XYZ file of C-alpha atoms in Angstrom:
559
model
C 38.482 124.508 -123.919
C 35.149 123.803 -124.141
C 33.793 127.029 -123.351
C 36.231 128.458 -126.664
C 34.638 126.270 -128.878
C 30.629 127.125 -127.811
C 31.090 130.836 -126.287
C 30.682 133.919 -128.287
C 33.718 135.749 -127.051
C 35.577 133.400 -129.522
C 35.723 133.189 -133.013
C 36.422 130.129 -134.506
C 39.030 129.940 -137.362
C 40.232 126.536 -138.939
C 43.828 126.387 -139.853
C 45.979 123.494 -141.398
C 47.805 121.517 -138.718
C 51.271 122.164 -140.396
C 50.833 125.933 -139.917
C 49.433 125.302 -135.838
C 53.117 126.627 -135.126
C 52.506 129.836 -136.101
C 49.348 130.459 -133.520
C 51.455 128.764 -130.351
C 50.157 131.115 -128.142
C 46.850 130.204 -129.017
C 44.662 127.974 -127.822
C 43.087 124.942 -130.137
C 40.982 121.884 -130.518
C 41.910 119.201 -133.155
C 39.522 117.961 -135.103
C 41.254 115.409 -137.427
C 45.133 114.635 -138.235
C 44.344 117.254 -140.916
C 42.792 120.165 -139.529
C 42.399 122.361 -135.982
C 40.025 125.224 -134.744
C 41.893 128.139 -133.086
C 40.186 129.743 -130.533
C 40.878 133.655 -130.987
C 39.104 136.312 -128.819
C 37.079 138.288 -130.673
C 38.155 141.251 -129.053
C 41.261 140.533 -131.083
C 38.939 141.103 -134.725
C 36.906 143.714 -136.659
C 35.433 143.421 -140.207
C 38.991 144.261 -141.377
C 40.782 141.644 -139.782
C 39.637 139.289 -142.385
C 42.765 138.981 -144.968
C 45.477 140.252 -143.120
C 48.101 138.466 -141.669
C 47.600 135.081 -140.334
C 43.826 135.359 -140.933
C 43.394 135.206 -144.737
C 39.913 134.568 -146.107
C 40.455 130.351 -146.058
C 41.117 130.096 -142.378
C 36.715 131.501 -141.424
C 34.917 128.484 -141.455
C 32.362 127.940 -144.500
C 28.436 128.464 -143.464
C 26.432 126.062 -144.650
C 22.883 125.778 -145.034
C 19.865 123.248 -145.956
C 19.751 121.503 -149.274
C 15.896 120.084 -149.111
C 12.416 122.225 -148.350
C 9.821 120.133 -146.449
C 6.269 119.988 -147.049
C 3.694 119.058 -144.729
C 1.254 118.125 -147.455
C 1.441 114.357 -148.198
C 2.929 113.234 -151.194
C 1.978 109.997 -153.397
C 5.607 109.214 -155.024
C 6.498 105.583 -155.035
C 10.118 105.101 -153.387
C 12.701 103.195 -154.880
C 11.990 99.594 -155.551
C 14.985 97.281 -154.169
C 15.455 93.744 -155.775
C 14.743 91.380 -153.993
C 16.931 88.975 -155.161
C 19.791 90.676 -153.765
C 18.249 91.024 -150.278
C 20.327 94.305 -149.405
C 18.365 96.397 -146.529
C 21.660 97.840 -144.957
C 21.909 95.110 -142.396
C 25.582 95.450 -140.406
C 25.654 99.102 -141.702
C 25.707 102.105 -140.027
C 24.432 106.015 -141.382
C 25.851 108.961 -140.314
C 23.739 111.972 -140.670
C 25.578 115.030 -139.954
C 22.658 118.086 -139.533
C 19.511 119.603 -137.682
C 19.437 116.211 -135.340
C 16.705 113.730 -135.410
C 13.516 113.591 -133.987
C 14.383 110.053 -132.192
C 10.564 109.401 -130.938
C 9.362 109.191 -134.467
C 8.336 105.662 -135.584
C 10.501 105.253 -138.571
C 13.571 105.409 -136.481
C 12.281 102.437 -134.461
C 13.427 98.851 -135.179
C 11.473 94.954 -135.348
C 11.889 94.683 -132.114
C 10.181 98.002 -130.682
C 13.982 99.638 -129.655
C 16.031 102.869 -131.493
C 17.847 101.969 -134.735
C 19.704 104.879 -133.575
C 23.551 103.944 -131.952
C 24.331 107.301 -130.472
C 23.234 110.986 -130.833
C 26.064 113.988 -130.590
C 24.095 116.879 -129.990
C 26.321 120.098 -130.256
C 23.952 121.932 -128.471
C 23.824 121.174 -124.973
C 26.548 121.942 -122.984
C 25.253 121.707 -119.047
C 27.870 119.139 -118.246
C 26.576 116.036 -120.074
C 29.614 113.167 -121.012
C 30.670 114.781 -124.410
C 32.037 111.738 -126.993
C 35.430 110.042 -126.164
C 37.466 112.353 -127.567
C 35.758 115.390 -128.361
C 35.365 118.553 -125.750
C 32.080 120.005 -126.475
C 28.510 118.436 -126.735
C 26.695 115.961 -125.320
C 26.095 112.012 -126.494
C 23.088 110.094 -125.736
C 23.744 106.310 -126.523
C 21.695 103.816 -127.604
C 20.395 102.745 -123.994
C 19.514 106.209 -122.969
C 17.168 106.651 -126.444
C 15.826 103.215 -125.381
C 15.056 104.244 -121.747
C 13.722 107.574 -122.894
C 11.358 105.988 -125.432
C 9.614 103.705 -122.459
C 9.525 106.777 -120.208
C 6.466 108.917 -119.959
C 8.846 111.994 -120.308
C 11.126 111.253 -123.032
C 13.458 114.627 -122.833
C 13.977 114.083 -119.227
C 16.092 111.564 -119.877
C 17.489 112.165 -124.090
C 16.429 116.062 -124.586
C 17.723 116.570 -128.252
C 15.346 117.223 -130.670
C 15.579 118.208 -134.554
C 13.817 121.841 -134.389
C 14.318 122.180 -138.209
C 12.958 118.336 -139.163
C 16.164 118.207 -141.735
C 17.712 115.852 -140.284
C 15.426 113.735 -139.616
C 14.024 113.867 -143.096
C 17.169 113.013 -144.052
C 18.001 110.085 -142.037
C 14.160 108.574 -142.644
C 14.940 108.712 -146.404
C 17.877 106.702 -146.320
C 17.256 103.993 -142.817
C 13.612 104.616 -141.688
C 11.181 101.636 -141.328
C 8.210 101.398 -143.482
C 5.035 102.214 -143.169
C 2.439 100.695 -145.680
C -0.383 103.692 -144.803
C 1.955 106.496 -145.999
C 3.488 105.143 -148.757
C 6.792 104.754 -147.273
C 10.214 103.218 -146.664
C 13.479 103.980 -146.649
C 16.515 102.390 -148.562
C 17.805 100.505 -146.091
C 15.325 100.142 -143.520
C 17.154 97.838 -141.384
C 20.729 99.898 -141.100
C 21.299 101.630 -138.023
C 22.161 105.730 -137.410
C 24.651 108.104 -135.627
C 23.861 111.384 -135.456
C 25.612 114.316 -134.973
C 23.581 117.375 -134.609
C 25.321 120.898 -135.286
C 25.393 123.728 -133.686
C 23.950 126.819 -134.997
C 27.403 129.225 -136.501
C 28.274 131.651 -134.154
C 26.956 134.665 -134.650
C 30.971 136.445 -134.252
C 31.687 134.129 -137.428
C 28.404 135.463 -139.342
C 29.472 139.158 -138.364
C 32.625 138.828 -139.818
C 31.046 137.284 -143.260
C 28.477 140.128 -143.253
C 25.651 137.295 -142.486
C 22.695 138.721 -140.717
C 22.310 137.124 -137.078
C 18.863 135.735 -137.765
C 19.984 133.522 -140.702
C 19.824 129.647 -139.580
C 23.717 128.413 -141.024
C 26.519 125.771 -139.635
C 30.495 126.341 -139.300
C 32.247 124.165 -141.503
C 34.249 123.699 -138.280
C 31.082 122.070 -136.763
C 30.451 119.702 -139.463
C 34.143 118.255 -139.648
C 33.936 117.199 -136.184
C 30.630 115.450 -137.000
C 31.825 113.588 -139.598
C 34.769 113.008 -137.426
C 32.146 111.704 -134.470
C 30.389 109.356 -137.051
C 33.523 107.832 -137.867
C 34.783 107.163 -134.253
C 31.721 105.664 -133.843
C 31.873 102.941 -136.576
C 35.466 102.674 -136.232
C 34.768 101.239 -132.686
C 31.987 98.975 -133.647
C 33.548 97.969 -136.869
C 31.355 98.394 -139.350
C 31.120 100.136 -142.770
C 29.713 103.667 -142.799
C 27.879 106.192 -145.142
C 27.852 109.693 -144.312
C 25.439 112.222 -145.903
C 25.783 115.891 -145.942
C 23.048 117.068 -147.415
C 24.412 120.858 -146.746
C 25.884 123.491 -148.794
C 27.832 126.529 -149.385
C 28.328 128.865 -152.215
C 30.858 130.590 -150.585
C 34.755 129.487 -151.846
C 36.319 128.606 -155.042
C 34.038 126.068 -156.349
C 37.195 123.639 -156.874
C 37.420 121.492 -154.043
C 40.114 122.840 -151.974
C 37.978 123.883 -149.169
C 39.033 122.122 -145.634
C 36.055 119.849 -145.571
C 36.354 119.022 -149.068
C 39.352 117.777 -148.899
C 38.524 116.062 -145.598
C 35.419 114.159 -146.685
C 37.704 113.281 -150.026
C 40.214 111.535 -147.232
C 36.836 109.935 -145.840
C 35.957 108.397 -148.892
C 38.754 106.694 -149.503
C 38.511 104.992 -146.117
C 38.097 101.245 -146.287
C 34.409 100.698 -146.013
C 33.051 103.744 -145.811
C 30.965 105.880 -148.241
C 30.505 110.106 -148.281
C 27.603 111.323 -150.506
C 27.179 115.034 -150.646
C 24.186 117.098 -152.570
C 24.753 119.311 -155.527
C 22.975 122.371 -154.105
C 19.944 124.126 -154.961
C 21.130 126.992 -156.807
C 20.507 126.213 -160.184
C 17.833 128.651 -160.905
C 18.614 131.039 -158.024
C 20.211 133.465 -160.389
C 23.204 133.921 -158.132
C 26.063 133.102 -160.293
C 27.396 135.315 -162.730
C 30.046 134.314 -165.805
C 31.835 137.259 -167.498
C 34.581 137.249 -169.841
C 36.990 140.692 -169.694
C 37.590 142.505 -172.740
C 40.292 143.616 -174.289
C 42.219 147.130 -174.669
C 41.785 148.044 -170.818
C 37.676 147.735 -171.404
C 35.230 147.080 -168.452
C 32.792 144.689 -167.823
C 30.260 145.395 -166.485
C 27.625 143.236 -163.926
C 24.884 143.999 -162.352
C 23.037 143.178 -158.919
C 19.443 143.392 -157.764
C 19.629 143.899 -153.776
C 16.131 143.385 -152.408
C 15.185 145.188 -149.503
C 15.379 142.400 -147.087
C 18.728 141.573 -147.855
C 20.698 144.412 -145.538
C 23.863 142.031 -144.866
C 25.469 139.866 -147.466
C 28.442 139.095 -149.316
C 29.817 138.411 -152.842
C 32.738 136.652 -154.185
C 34.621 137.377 -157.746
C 36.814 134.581 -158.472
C 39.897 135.052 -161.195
C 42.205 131.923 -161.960
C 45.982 132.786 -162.179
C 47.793 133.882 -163.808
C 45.224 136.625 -165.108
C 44.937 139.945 -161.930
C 41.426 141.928 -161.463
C 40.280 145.119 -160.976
C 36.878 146.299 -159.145
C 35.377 149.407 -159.635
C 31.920 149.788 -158.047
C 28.506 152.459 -159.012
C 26.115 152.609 -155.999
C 21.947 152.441 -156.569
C 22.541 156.407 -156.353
C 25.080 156.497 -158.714
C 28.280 157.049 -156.151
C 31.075 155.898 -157.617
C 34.142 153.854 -156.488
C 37.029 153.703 -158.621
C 39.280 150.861 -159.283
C 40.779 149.134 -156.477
C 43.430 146.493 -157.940
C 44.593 143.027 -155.572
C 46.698 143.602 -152.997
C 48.347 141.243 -150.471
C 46.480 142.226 -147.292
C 44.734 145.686 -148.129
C 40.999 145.208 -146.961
C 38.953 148.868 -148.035
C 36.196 150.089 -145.968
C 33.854 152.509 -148.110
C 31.483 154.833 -146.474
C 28.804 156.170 -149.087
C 27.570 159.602 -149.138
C 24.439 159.754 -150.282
C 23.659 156.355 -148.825
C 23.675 154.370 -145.035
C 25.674 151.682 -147.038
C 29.295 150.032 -145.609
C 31.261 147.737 -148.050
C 34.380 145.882 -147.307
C 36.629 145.223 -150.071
C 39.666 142.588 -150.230
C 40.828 142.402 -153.453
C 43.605 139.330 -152.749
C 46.169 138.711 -155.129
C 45.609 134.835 -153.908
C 43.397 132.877 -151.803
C 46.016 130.317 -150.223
C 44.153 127.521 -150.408
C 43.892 127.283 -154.489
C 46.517 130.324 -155.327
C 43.859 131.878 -157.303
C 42.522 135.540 -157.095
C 39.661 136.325 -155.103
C 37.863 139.855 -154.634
C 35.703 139.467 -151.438
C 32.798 142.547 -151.072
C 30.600 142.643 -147.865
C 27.864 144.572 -147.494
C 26.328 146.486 -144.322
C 23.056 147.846 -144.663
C 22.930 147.061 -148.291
C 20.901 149.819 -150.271
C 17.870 148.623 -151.808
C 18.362 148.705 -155.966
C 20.616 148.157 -158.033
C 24.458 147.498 -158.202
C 26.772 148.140 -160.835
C 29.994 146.401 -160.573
C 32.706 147.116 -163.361
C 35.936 144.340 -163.962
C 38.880 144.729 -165.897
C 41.802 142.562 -166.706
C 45.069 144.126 -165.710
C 46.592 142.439 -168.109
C 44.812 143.672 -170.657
C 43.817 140.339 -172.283
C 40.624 138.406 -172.517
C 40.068 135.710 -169.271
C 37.020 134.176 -167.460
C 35.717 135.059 -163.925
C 32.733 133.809 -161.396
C 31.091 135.657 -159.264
C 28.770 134.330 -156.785
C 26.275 135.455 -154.279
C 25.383 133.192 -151.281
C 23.121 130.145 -151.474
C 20.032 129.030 -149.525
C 18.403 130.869 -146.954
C 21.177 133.724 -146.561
C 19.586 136.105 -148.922
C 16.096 136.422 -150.213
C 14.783 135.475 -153.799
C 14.740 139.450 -154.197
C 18.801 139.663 -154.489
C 20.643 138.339 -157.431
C 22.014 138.500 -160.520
C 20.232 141.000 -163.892
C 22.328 138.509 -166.230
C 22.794 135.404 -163.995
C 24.196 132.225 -165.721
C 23.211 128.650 -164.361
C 25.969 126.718 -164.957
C 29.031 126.402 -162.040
C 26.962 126.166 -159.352
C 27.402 123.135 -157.576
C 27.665 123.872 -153.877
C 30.655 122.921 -151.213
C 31.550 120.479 -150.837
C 30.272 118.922 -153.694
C 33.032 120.236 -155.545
C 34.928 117.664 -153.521
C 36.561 114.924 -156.539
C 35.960 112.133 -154.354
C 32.866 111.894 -152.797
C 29.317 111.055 -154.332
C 27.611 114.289 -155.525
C 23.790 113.948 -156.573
C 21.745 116.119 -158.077
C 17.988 116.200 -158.539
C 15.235 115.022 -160.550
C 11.562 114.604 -160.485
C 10.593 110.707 -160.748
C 7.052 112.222 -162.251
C 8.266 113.924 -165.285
C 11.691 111.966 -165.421
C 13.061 115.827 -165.960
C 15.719 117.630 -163.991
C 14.493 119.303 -161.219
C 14.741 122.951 -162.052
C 16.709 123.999 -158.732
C 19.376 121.383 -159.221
C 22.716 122.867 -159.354
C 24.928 122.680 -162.558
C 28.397 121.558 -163.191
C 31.245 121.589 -164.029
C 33.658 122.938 -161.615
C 35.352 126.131 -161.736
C 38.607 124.396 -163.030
C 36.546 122.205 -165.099
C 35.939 119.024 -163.019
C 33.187 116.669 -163.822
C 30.144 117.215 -161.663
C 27.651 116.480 -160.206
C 28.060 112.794 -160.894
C 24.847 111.384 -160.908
C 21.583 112.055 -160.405
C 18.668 110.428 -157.953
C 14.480 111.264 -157.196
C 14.175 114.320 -155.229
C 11.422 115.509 -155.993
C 8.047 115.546 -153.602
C 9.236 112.015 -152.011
C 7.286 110.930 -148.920
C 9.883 111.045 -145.563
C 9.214 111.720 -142.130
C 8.674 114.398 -140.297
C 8.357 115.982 -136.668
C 5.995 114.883 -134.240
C 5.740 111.196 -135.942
C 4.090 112.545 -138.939
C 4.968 111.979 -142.839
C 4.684 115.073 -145.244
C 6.811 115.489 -148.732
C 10.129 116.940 -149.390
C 12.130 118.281 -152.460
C 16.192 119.145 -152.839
C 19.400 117.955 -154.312
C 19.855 116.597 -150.371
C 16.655 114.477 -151.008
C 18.437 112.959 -154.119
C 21.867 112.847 -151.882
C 20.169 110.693 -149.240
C 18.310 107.974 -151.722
C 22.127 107.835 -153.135
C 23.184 107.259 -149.514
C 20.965 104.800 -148.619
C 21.805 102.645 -152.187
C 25.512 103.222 -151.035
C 25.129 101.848 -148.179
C 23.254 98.770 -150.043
C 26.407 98.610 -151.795
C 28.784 98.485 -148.820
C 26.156 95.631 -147.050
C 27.073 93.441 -150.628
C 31.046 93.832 -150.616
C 31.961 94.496 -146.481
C 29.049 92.856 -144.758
C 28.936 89.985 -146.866
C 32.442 89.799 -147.819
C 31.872 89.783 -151.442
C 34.729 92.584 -152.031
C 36.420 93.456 -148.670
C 38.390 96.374 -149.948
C 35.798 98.234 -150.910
C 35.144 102.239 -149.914
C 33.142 105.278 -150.896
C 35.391 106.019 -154.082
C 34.616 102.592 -155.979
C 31.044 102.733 -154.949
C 31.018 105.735 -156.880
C 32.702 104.440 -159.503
C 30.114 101.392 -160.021
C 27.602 103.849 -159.689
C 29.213 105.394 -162.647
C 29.593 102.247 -164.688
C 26.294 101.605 -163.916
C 23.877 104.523 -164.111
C 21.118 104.269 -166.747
C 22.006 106.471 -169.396
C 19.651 107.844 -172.507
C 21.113 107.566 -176.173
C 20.046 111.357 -176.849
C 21.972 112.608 -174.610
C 25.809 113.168 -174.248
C 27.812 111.821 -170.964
C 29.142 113.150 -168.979
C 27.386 116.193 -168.616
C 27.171 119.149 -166.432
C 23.175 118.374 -165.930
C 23.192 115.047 -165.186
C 26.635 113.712 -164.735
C 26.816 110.304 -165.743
C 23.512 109.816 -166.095
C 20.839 108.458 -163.270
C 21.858 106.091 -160.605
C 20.251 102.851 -160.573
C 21.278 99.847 -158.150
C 19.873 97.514 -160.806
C 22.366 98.384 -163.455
C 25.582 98.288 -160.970
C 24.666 94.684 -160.112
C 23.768 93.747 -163.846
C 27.303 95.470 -164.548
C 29.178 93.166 -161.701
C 27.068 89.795 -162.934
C 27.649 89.895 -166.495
């Protein structure tokens, strides 16, 4: 089993349990009550597999990618003053950072008393016969006493060899649990909480294929990151002790409504006694990759346009159309080849080979994606042409609805693709389209503005988010080879959130002031009391409910 889960003659696809049935001769890995990855040969698949029979579009994992940029150059920003009076440092809580690693020889991760604040590392990525977790059939863990011995050794990888290549992760986790140091201007939230870390494991490059995602691009399987979240809570679930996960990843591929598999598994998480998810909001905000059109009426077109840069060879797009309303796509080439209509079918995926141009698309127009019933026209490209794309829509119904399109988010394209007439709004990432869970977006603590990047609400059906927004902008964090630089993103916001979360959880399950307390009422105080500015209406699909502020949630619970 193992070798299915890590090997590249395999792709991964995540089904439902309920439908497991139907893929008995199959084999599979659980990774919660809710959820299983198949292990299919991918002999079996070609670009056209995707959308026919039991493979529709929902069933290939999600890629994710990185919601913060690091800077090496040092950054002056004050972090978030705790009260005092309150005395909440995340003592008898534990973090779970799901991403790049951790870099567990850096200082910050080090406690009073010289040892690792860090409980246990998953790392995804070696596989030469280390114990994987309790449980779980891939990996290997280091616990607590191995990171210990490693740090006295004079060869620390001999003994724990995961690193954090990237520095994400650990950026992440210093920002939320990392000691302070007076000389750089830092601390974390909770500096005396402790960490688990899973690290993921790049997606494999079958999976990418099959999404048209070039092989170079650094992205996760949303497969991965459910059994990471899945490891984290194992962990605390044995030690008994509250728990706040941060995923400070995202995804702008699926229907931007929260019915994506991890989604609606971290929404499960949340509601978990003592235990807190926090996701970012995504950095897409002014990425120009979202499009918002309205079809016309009397059988009319309309018409969008794309900018493909020349870097960009292998990428996708998704049009999404809620029911009952049915789309058309016709399709004019850089050259001015055209493609004409092709209307939603059940299964039908359409391979077009261009004349005057070394271009490939692959078209499913589905009737229904089967995870939120609505339409969804799915184009891949292979060996994109440089220039520009004209795309034409029509309602089949001949009546005026709303679509989205979307390209994808962080590092999968270049700055050089997107949208002539992009719109801003609707582009909060996955999964924090998820109703449950914390999503933060960005702003600068300098200017007290939004940061620019920050995704924008609502969701595609209309749901409220992001819900509140946090600093992330230039903040001082940690990073590789025990150094301290800066670091901006909506999963630098995410992670301050996290840390005051977990603040949160220390006051009602630590100290017993509210035992049945979880991630979903955290949020909810966070809510009732973020500081909010008279000139402005709230909610909002800028700034949620306004800016989260520990003060004001135990002001709210006092008075």
């Amino acid at each position: 089993m193992a070798n299915e889960i890590i090997s590249e003659d395999y792709i991964d696809i995540l089904v439902d349990n309920e439908i497991l049935p139907l893929f008995n001769n199959v084999n599979s890995t659980t990774i919660a009550f809710v959820n299983s990855v198949l292990h299919v040969p991918k002999s079996n698949f070609d670009k056209c597999s995707l959308g026919k029979g039991l493979f529709p579009y929902s069933v290939f994992p999600i890629l994710y990618t990185l919601e913060s940029t690091i800077s090496l150059e040092k950054s002056g920003v004050q972090q978030i003053q705790l009260n005092p009076n309150f005395s909440l440092y995340g003592q008898g809580v534990l973090i779970g950072i799901v991403d790049t690693g951790i870099d567990y020889q850096h200082e910050a991760f080090l406690g009073r008393d010289g040892t690792s604040k860090i409980i246990s590392i998953w790392d995804q990525t070696i596989n030469d016969g280390g114990p994987s977790p309790v449980g779980f059939t891939f990996g290997t863990e280091y616990t607590k006493s191995q990171i210990d011995a490693a740090l006295e050794s004079d060869d620390p990888l001999s003994i724990v060899p995961s690193t954090d290549l990237d520095g994400h992760g650990t950026m992440i986790a210093g920002i939320i649990a990392g000691t302070p140091n007076v000389s750089e201007n830092f601390s974390g939230i909770v500096p005396d909480s402790q960490i688990v870390v899973a690290k993921l494991k790049p997606a494999k490059l079958i999976n990418k294929e099959i999404l048209s995602v070039s092989a170079d691009k650094l992205c996760y399987q949303e497969s991965d990151i459910m059994f990471g979240v899945s490891y984290c809570l194992s962990v605390a679930q044995s030690l008994n002790r509250p728990l706040v996960i941060c995923i400070a990843l995202g995804s702008s591929q699926g229907g931007h409504d929260g019915y994506g598999a991890l989604s609606r598994y971290l929404g499960y998480v949340t509601r978990l006694p003592s235990t807190g998810v926090v996701t970012s909001a995504g950095n897409e905000g002014n990425s120009k990759r979202h499009f918002f059109g309205t079809t016309r009426l009397a059988n009319e077109t309309t018409e969008f346009e794309v900018k493909v840069g020349n870097q960009d060879r292998e990428f996708f797009m998704e049009i999404w159309q809620q029911v009952p309303y049915r789309l058309s796509l016709d399709i004019r080439s850089p050259t001015g080849e055209y493609i004409a209509p092709i209307y939603p079918t059940l299964e039908e995926c359409i391979e077009i080979n261009f004349i005057f141009e070394p271009t490939i698309l692959y078209v499913n127009n589905m009737i229904f994606d089967i995870q939120s019933g609505d339409q969804l026209i799915l184009v891949r490209f292979s060996n994109a042409q440089e220039g520009i794309w004209r795309f034409g829509v029509r309602n089949i119904e001949s009546t005026q609805s709303d679509f989205n399109v979307w390209l994808p988010s962080g590092n999968l394209i270049s700055e050089e693709t997107y949208f002539l007439n992009s719109n801003p709004d609707t582009t909060i990432s996955s999964p924090g389209n998820s109703q449950d869970p914390a999503t933060i977006t960005a702003y600068d603590p300098t200017t007290e503005g939004i940061a620019t990047f920050s995704s924008r609400g609502y969701t595609r059906l209309g749901g409220i988010k992001p819900d509140l927004a946090a600093p992330g902008v230039n903040l001082t964090c940690p990073t590789l080879n025990n150094s301290y630089g800066s670091v901006s993103g909506t999963g630098v916001a995410a992670a301050h959130t996290a840390g005051i979360v977990a603040m949160v959880l220390e006051w009602g399950a630590v100290e017993q002031n509210y035992v049945l307390i979880n991630g979903f009422i955290v949020k909810e105080l966070l809510i009732r009391g973020a500081k909010r500015y008279p000139t402005i209406t709230y909610p909002n699909n800028i700034w949620g409910y306004g800016k989260v502020d520990v003060y004001g949630l135990f002001r709210m619970l006092i008075v």
